[in-house]
PDB file of C-alpha atoms and ligand atoms in Angstrom:
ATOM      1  CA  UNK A   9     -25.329 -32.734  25.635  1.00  0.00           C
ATOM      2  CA  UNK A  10     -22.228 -34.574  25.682  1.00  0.00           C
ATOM      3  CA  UNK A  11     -19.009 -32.180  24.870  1.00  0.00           C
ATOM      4  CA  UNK A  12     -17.974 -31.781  21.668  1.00  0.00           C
ATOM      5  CA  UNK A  13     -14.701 -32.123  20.668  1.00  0.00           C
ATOM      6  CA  UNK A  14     -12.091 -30.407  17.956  1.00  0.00           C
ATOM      7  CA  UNK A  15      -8.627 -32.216  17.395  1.00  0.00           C
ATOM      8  CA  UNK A  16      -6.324 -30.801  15.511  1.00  0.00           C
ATOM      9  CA  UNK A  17      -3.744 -33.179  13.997  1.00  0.00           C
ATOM     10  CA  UNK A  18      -1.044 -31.247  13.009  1.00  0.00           C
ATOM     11  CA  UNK A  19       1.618 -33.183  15.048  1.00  0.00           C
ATOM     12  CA  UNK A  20       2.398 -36.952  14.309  1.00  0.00           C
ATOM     13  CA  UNK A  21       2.777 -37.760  18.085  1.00  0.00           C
ATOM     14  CA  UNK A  22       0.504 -35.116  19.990  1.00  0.00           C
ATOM     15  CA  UNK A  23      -3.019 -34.009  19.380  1.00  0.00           C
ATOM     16  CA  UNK A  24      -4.644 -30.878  20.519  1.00  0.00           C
ATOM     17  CA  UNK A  25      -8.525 -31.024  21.510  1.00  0.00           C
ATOM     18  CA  UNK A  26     -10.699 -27.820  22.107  1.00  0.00           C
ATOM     19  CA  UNK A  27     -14.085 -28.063  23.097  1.00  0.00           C
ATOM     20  CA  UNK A  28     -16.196 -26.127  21.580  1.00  0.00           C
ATOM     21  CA  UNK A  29     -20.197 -25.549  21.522  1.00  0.00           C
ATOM     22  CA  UNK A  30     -20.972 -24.595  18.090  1.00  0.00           C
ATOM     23  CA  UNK A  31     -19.554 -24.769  14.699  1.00  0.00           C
ATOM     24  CA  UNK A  32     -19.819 -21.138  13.745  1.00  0.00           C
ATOM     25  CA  UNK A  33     -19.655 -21.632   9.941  1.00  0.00           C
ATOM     26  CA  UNK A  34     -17.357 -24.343   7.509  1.00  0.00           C
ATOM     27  CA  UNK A  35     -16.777 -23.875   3.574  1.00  0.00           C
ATOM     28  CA  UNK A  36     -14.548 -25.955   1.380  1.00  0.00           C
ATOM     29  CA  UNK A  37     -12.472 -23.452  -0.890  1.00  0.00           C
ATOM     30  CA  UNK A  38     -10.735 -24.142  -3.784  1.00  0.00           C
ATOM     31  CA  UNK A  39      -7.020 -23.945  -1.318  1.00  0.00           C
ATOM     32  CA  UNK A  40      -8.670 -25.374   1.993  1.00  0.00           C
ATOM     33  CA  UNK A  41     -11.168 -26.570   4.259  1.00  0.00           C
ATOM     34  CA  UNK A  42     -11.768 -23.398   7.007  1.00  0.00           C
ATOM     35  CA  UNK A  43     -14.469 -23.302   9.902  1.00  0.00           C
ATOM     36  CA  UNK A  44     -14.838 -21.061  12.596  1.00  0.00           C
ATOM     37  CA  UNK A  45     -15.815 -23.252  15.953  1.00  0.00           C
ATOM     38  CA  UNK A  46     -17.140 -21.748  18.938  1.00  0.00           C
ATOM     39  CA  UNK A  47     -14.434 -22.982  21.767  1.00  0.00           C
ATOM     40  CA  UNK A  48     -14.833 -22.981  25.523  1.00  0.00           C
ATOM     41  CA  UNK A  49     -11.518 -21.915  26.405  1.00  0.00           C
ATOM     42  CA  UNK A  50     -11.114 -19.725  23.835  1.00  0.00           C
ATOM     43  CA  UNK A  51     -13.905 -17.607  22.021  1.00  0.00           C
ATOM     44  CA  UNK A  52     -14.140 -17.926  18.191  1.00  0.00           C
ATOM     45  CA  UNK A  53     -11.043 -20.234  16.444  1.00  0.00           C
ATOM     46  CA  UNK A  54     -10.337 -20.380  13.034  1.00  0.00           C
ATOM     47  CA  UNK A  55      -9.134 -23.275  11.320  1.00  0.00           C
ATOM     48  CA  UNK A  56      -7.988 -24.286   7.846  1.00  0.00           C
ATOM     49  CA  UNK A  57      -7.221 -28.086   7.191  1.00  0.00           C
ATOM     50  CA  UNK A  58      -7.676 -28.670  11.085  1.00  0.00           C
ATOM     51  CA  UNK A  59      -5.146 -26.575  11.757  1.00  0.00           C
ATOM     52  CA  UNK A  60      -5.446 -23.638  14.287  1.00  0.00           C
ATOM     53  CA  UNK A  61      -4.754 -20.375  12.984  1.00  0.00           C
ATOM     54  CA  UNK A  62      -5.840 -17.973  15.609  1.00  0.00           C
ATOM     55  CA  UNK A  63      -8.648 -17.761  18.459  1.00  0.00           C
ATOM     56  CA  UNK A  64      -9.754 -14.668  19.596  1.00  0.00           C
ATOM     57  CA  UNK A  65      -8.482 -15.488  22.855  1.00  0.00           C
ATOM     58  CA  UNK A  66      -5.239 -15.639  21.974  1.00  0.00           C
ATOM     59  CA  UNK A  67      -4.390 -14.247  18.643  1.00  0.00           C
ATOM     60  CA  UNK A  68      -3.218 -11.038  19.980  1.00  0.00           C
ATOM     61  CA  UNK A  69       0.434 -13.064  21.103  1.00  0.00           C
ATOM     62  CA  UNK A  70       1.081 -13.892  17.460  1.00  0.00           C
ATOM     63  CA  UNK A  71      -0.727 -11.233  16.117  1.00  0.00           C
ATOM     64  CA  UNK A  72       1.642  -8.383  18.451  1.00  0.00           C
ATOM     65  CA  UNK A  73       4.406 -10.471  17.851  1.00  0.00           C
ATOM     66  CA  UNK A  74       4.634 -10.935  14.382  1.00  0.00           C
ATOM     67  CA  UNK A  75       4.263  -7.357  13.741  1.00  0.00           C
ATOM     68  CA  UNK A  76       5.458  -5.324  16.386  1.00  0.00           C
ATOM     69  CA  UNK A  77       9.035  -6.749  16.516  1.00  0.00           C
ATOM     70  CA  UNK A  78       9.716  -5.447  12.894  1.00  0.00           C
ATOM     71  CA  UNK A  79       8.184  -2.561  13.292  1.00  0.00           C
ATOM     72  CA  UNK A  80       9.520  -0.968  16.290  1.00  0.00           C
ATOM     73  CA  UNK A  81      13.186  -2.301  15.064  1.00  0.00           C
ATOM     74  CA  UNK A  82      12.717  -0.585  11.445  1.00  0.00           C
ATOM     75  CA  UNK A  83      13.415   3.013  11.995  1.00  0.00           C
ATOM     76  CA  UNK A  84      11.164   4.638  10.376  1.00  0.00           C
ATOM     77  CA  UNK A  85       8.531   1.610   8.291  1.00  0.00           C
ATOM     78  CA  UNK A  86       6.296   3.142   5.956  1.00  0.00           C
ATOM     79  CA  UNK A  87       4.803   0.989   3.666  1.00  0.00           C
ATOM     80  CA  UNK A  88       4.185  -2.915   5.421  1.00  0.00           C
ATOM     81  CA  UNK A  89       3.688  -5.908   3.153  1.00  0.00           C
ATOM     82  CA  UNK A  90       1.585  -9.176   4.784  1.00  0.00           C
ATOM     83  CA  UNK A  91       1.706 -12.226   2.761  1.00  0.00           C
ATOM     84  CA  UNK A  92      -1.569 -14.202   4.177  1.00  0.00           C
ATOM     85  CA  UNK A  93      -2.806 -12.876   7.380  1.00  0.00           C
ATOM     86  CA  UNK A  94      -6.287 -13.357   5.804  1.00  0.00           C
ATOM     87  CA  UNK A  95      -8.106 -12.644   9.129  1.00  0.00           C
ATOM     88  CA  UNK A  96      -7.012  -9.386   9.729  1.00  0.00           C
ATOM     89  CA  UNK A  97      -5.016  -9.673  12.593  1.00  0.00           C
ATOM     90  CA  UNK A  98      -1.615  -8.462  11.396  1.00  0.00           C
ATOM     91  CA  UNK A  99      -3.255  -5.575   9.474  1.00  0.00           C
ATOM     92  CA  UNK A 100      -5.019  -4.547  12.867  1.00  0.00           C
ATOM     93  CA  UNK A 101      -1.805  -4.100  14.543  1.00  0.00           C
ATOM     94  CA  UNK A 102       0.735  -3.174  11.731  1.00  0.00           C
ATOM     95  CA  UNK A 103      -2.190   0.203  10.911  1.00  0.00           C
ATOM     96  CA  UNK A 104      -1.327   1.113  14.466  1.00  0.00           C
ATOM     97  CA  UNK A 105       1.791   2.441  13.431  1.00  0.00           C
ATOM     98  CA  UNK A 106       1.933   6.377  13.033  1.00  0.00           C
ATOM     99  CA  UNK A 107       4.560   6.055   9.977  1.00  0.00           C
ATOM    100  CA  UNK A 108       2.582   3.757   8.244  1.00  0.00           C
ATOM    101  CA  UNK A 109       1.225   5.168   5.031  1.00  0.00           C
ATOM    102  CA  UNK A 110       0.110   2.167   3.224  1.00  0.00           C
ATOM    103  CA  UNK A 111      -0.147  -1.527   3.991  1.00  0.00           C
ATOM    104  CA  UNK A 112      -0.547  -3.919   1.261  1.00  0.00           C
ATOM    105  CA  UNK A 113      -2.008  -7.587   2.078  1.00  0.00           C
ATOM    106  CA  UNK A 114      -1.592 -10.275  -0.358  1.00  0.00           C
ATOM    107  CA  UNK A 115      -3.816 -13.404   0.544  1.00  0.00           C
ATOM    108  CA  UNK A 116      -4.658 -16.106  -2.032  1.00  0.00           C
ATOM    109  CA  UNK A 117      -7.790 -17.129  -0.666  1.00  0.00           C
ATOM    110  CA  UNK A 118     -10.658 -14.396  -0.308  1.00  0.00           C
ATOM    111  CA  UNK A 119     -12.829 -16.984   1.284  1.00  0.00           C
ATOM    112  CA  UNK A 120     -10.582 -16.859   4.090  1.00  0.00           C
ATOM    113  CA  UNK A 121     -10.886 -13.007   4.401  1.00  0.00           C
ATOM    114  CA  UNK A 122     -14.792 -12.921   4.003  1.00  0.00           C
ATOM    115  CA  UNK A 123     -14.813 -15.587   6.385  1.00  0.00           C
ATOM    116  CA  UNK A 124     -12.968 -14.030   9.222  1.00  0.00           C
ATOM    117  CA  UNK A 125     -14.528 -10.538   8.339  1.00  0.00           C
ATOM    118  CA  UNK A 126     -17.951 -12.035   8.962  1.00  0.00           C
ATOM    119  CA  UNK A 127     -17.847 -14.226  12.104  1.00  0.00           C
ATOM    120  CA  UNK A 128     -14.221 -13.164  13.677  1.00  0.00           C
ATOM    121  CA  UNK A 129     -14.411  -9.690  13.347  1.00  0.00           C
ATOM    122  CA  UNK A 130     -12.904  -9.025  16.429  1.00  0.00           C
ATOM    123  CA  UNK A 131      -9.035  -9.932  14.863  1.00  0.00           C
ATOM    124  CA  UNK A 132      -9.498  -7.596  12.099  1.00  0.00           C
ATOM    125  CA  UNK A 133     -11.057  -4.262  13.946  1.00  0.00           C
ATOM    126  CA  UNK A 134     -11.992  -2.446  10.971  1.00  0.00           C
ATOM    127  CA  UNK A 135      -8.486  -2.964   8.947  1.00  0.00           C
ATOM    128  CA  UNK A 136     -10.401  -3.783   5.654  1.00  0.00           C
ATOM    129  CA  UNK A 137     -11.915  -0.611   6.002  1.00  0.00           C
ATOM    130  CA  UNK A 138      -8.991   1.167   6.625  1.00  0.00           C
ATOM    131  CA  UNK A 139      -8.387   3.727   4.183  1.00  0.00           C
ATOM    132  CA  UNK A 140      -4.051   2.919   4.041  1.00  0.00           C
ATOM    133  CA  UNK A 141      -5.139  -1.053   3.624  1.00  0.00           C
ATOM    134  CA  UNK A 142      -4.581  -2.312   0.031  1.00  0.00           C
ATOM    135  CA  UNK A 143      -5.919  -5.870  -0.140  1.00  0.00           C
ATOM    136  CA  UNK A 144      -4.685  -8.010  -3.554  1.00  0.00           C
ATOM    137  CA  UNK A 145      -6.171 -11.370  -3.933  1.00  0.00           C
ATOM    138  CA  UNK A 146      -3.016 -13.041  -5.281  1.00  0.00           C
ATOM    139  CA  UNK A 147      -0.579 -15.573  -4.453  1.00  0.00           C
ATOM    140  CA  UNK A 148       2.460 -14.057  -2.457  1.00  0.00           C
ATOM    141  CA  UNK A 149       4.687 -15.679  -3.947  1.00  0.00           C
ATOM    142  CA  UNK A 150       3.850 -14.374  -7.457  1.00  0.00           C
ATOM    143  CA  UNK A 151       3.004 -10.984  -6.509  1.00  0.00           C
ATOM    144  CA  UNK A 152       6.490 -10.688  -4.703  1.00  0.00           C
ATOM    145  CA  UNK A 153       7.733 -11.868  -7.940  1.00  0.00           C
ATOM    146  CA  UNK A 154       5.889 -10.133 -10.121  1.00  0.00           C
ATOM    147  CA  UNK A 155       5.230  -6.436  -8.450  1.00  0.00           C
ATOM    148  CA  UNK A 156       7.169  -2.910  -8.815  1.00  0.00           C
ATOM    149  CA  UNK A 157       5.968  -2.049  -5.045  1.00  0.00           C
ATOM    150  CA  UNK A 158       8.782  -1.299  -2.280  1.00  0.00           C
ATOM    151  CA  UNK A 159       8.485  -1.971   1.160  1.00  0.00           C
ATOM    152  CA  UNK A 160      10.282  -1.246   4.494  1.00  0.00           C
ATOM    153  CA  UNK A 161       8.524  -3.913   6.470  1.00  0.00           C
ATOM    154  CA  UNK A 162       7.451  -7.692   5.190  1.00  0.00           C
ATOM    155  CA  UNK A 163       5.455  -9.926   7.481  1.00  0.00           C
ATOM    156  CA  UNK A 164       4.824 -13.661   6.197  1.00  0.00           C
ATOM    157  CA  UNK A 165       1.694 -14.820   8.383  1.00  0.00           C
ATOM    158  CA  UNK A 166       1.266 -18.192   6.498  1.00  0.00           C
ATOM    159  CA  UNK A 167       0.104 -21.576   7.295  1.00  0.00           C
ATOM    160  CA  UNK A 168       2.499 -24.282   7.961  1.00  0.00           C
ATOM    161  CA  UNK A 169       5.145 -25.493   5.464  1.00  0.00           C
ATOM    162  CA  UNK A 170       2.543 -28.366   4.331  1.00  0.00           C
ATOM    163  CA  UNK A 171      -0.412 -27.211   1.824  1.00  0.00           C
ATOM    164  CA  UNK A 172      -0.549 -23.505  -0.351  1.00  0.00           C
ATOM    165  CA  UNK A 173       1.773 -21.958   1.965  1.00  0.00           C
ATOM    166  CA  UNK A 174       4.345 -24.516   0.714  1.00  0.00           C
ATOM    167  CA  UNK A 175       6.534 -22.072  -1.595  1.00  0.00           C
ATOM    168  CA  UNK A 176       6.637 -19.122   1.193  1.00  0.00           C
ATOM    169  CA  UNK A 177       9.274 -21.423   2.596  1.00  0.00           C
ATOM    170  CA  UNK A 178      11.518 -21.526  -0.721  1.00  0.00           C
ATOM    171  CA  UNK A 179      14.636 -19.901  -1.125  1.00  0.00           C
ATOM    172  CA  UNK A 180      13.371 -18.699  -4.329  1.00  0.00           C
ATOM    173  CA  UNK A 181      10.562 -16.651  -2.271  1.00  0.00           C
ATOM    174  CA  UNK A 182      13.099 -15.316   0.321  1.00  0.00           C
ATOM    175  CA  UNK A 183      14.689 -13.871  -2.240  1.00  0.00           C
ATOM    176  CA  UNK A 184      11.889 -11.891  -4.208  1.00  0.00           C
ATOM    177  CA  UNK A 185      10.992 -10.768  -0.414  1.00  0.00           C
ATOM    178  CA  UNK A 186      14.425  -9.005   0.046  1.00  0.00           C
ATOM    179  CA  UNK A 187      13.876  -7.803  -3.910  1.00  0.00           C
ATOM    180  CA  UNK A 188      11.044  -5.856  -2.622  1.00  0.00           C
ATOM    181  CA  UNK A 189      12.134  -4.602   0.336  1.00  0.00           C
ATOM    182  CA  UNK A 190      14.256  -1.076   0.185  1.00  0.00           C
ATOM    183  CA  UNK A 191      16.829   0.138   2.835  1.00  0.00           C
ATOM    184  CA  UNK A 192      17.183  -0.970   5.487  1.00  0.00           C
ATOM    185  CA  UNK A 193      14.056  -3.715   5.026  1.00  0.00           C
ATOM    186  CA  UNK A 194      13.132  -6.032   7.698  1.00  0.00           C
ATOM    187  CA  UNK A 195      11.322  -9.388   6.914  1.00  0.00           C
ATOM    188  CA  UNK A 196       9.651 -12.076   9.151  1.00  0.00           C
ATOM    189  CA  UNK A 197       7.919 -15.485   9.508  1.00  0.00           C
ATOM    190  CA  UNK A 198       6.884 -17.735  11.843  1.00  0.00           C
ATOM    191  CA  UNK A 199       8.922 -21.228  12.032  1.00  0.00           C
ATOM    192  CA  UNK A 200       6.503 -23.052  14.031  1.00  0.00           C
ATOM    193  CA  UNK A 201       6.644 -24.793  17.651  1.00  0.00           C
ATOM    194  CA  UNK A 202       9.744 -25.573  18.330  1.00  0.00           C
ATOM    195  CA  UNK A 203       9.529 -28.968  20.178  1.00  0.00           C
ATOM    196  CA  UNK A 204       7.011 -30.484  18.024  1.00  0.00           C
ATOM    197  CA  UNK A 205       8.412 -28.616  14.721  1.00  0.00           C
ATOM    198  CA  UNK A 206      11.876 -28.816  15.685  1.00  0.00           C
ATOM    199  CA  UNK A 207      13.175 -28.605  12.096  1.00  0.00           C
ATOM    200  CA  UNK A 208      11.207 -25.386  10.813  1.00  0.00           C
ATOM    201  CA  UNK A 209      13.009 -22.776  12.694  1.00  0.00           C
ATOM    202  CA  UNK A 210      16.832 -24.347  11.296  1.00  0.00           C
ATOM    203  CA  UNK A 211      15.782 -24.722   7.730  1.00  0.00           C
ATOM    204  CA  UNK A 212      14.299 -21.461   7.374  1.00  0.00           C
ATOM    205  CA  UNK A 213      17.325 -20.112   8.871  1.00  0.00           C
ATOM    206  CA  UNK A 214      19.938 -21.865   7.001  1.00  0.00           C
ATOM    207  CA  UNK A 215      17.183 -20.172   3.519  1.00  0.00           C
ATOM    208  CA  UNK A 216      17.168 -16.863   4.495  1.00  0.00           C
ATOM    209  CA  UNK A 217      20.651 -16.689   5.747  1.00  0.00           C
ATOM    210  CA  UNK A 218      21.444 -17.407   1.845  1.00  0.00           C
ATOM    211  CA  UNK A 219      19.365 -14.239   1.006  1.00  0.00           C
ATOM    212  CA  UNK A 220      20.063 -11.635   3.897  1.00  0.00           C
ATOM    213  CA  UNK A 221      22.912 -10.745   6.150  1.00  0.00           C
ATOM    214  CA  UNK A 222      20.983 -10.468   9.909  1.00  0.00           C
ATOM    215  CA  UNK A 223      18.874 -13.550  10.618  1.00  0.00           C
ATOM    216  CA  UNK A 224      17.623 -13.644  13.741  1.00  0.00           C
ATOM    217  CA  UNK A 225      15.452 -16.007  15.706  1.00  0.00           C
ATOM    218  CA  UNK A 226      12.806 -15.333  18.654  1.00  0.00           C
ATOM    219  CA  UNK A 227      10.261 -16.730  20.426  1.00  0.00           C
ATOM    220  CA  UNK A 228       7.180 -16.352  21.959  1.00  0.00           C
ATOM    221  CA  UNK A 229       4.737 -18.525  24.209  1.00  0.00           C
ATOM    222  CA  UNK A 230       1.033 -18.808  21.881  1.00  0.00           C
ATOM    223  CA  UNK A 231      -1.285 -21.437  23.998  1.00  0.00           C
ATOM    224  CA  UNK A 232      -2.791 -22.827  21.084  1.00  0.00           C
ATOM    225  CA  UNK A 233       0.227 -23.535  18.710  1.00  0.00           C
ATOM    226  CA  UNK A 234       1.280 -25.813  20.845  1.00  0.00           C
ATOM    227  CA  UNK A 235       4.659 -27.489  21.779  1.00  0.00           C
ATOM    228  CA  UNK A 236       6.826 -25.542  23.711  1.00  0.00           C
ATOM    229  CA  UNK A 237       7.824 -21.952  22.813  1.00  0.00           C
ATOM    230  CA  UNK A 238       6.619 -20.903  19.260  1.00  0.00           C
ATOM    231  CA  UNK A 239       9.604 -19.685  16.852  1.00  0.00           C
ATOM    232  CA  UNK A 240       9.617 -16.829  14.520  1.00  0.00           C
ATOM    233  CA  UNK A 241      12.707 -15.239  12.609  1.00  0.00           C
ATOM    234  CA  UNK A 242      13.416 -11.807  11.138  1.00  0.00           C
ATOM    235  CA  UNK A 243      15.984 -11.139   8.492  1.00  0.00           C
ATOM    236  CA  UNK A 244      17.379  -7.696   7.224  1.00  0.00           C
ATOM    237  CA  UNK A 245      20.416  -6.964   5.424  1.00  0.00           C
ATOM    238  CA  UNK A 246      21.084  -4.368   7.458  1.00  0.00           C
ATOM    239  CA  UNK A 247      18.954  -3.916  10.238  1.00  0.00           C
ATOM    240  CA  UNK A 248      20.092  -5.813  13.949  1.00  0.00           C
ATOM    241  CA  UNK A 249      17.142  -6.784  16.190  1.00  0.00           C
ATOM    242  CA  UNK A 250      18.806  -5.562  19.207  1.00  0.00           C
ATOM    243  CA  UNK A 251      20.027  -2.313  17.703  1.00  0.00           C
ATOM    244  CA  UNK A 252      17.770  -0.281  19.174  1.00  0.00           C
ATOM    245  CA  UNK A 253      17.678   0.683  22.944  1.00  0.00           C
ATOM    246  CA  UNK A 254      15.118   0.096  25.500  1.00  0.00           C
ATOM    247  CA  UNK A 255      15.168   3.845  25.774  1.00  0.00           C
ATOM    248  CA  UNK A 256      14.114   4.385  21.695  1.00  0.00           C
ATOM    249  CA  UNK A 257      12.232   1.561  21.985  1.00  0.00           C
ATOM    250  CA  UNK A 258      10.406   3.063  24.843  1.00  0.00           C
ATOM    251  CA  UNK A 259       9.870   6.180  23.161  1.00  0.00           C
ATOM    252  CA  UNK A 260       8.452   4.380  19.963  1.00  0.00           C
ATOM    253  CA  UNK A 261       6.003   2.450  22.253  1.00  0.00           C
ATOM    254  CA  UNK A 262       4.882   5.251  24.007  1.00  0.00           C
ATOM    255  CA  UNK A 263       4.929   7.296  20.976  1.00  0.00           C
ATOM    256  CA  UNK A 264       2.326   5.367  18.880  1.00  0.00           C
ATOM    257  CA  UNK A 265       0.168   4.701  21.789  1.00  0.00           C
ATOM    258  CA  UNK A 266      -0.094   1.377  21.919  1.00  0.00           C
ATOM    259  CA  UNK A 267      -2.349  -0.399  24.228  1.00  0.00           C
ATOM    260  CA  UNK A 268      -0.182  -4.304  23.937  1.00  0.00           C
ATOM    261  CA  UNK A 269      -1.340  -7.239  26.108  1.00  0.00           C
ATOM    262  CA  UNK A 270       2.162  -9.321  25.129  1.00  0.00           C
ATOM    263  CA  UNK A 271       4.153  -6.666  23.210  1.00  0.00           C
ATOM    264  CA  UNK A 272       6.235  -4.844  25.802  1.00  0.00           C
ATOM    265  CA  UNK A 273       9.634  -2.657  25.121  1.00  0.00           C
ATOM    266  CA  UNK A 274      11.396  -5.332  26.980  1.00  0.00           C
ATOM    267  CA  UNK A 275      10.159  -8.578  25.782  1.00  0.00           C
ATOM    268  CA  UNK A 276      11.124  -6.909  22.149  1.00  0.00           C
ATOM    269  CA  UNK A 277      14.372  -7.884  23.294  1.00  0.00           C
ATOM    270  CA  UNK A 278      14.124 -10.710  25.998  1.00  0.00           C
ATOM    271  CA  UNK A 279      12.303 -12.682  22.775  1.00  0.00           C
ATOM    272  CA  UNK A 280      15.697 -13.046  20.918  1.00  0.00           C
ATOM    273  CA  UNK A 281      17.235 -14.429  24.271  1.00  0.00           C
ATOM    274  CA  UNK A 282      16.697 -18.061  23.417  1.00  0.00           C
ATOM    275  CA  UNK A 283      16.630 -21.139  25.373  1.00  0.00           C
ATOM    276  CA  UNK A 284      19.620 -23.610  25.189  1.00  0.00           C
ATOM    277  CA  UNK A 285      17.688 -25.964  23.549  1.00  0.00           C
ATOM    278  CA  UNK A 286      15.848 -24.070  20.923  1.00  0.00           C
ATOM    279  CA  UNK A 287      19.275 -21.992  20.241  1.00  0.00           C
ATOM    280  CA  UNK A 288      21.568 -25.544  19.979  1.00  0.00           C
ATOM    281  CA  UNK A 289      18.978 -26.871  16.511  1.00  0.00           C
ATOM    282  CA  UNK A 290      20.257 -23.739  15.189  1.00  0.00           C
ATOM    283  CA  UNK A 291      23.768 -24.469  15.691  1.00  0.00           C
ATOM    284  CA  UNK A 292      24.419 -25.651  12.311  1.00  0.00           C
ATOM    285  CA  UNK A 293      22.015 -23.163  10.253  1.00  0.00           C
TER     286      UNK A 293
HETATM  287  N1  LIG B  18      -0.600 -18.415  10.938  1.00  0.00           N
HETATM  288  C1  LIG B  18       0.302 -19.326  11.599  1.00  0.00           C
HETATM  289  C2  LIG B  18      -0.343 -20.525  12.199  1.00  0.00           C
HETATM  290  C3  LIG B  18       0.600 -21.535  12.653  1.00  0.00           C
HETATM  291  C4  LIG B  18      -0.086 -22.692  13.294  1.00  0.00           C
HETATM  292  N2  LIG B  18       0.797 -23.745  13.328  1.00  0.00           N
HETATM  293  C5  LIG B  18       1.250 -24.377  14.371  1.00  0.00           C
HETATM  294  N3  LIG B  18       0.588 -24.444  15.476  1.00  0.00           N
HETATM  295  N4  LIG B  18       2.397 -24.914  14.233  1.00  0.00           N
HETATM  296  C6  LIG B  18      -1.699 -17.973  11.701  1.00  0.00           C
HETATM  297  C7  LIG B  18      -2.518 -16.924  11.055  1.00  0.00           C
HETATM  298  C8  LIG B  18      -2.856 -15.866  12.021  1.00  0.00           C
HETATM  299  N5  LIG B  18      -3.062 -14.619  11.394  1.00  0.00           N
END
């Protein structure tokens, strides 16, 4: 049989092809188009709008990333908001966390979470089981809005600025974030690839920089988002990235036990070392 091919056309200029064996499963929702493919290079890949979100051979980059940073940074984070995240993934690694009592996900689409639960189960684990998990079917940017909930940690795994995720990139959103966030709060969000999505990481900085007093940019290398290192920013009003030590953050690590494949005490802080060229865009932020 001839090899089949997936291309994902996220990028005007550059196309990204898996091939895969198998479409897993497809469903048209009422926000997107998702399927689950069956990829040679790497296992099981969800996609919404034929975008990659996360294969299960890499998702654990993003996935450690996106949650581990503000975690280990945040002195002592309690109760963890995800906005998205519907497969699981940032749940897994956030319930990790020996301080965390509850963590609250907010994804719009439940299609997307019965989806991955089903035929990607290994990004969740058994986070929608978890007795601390409190899943809300809602749009984040309403319940953010809308809620009397505070948090100490607030992770926005969304889809690209183009679709439903559209208003997570607002101002206006930024703002009810840092609303619901007490203390010494820590918030972050990916910004995309930043060669092929040179503008994400800038814009989102010049937004949140508006709403919180830290804003800080890192990076970190995730084979499928392709196009040179992938961005991600965290904003606190009061909380520096680099504050803590590679002594406490040592003794954090080693504390909760973590088993990490990318995470490690010192990439926490090599990530906000940035290249020239990623660290020039942001010049003017
Ligand atoms: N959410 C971010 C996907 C970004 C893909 N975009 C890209 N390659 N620029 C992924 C959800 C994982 N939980």
């Amino acid at each position: 049989m001839p090899t089949r091919w997936f291309t994902e056309t996220l990028h005007r200029h550059v196309r990204q092809a898996l091939a895969y064996t198998r479409v897993i499963a497809q469903e048209k929702t009422p926000f997107q188009k998702m399927s689950i493919l069956e990829t040679e290079a790497y296992g099981r890949a969800l996609t919404l709008d034929g975008i990659v979100q996360t294969t299960e051979g890499d998702e654990y980059i993003y996935h450690e990333m996106m949650t581990h940073i503000p975690m280990f940074a945040h002195p002592n984070p309690r109760k963890i908001l995800v906005i998205g995240g519907g497969d699981g993934g940032i749940a897994r690694e956030a319930l990790r966390h020996p301080e965390v009592e509850k963590v609250v996900m907010v994804e719009i689409d439940p299609s997307v979470v019965k989806f991955c639960r089903r035929y990607i189960p290994k990004i969740c684990g058994k986070a929608f089981q978890h007795p601390k998990l409190e899943l809300v079917i809602d749009d984040g940017a309403r319940y953010v809005r809308e809620t009397d909930e505070r948090f100490d940690v607030a992770i926005i795994d969304s889809t690209d600025p183009i679709g439903p995720a559209t208003v997570l990139f607002e101002t206006e959103f930024y703002r009810n974030v840092a609303q619901v966030l007490r203390g010494p709060g820590i918030m972050v969000r990916q910004t995309g690839s930043s060669f092929l999505q040179p503008s994400e990481m800038p814009e989102a900085a010049s937004r949140l920089k508006k709403v919180f007093r830290v804003v800080a940019p890192y990076v970190a290398a995730v084979p499928t988002y392709v196009g040179g290192f992938f961005g991600f920013l965290f904003a606190s009003h009061q909380i520096q990235p680099l504050r803590a030590t590679p002594a406490h953050l040592e003794a954090r690590y080693r504390r909760a036990r973590l088993v990490c494949r990318y995470y490690t005490p010192a990439i926490h802080r090599a990530s906000f070392s940035l290249p020239a060229n990623v660290r020039a865009r942001l010049e003017h932020a």
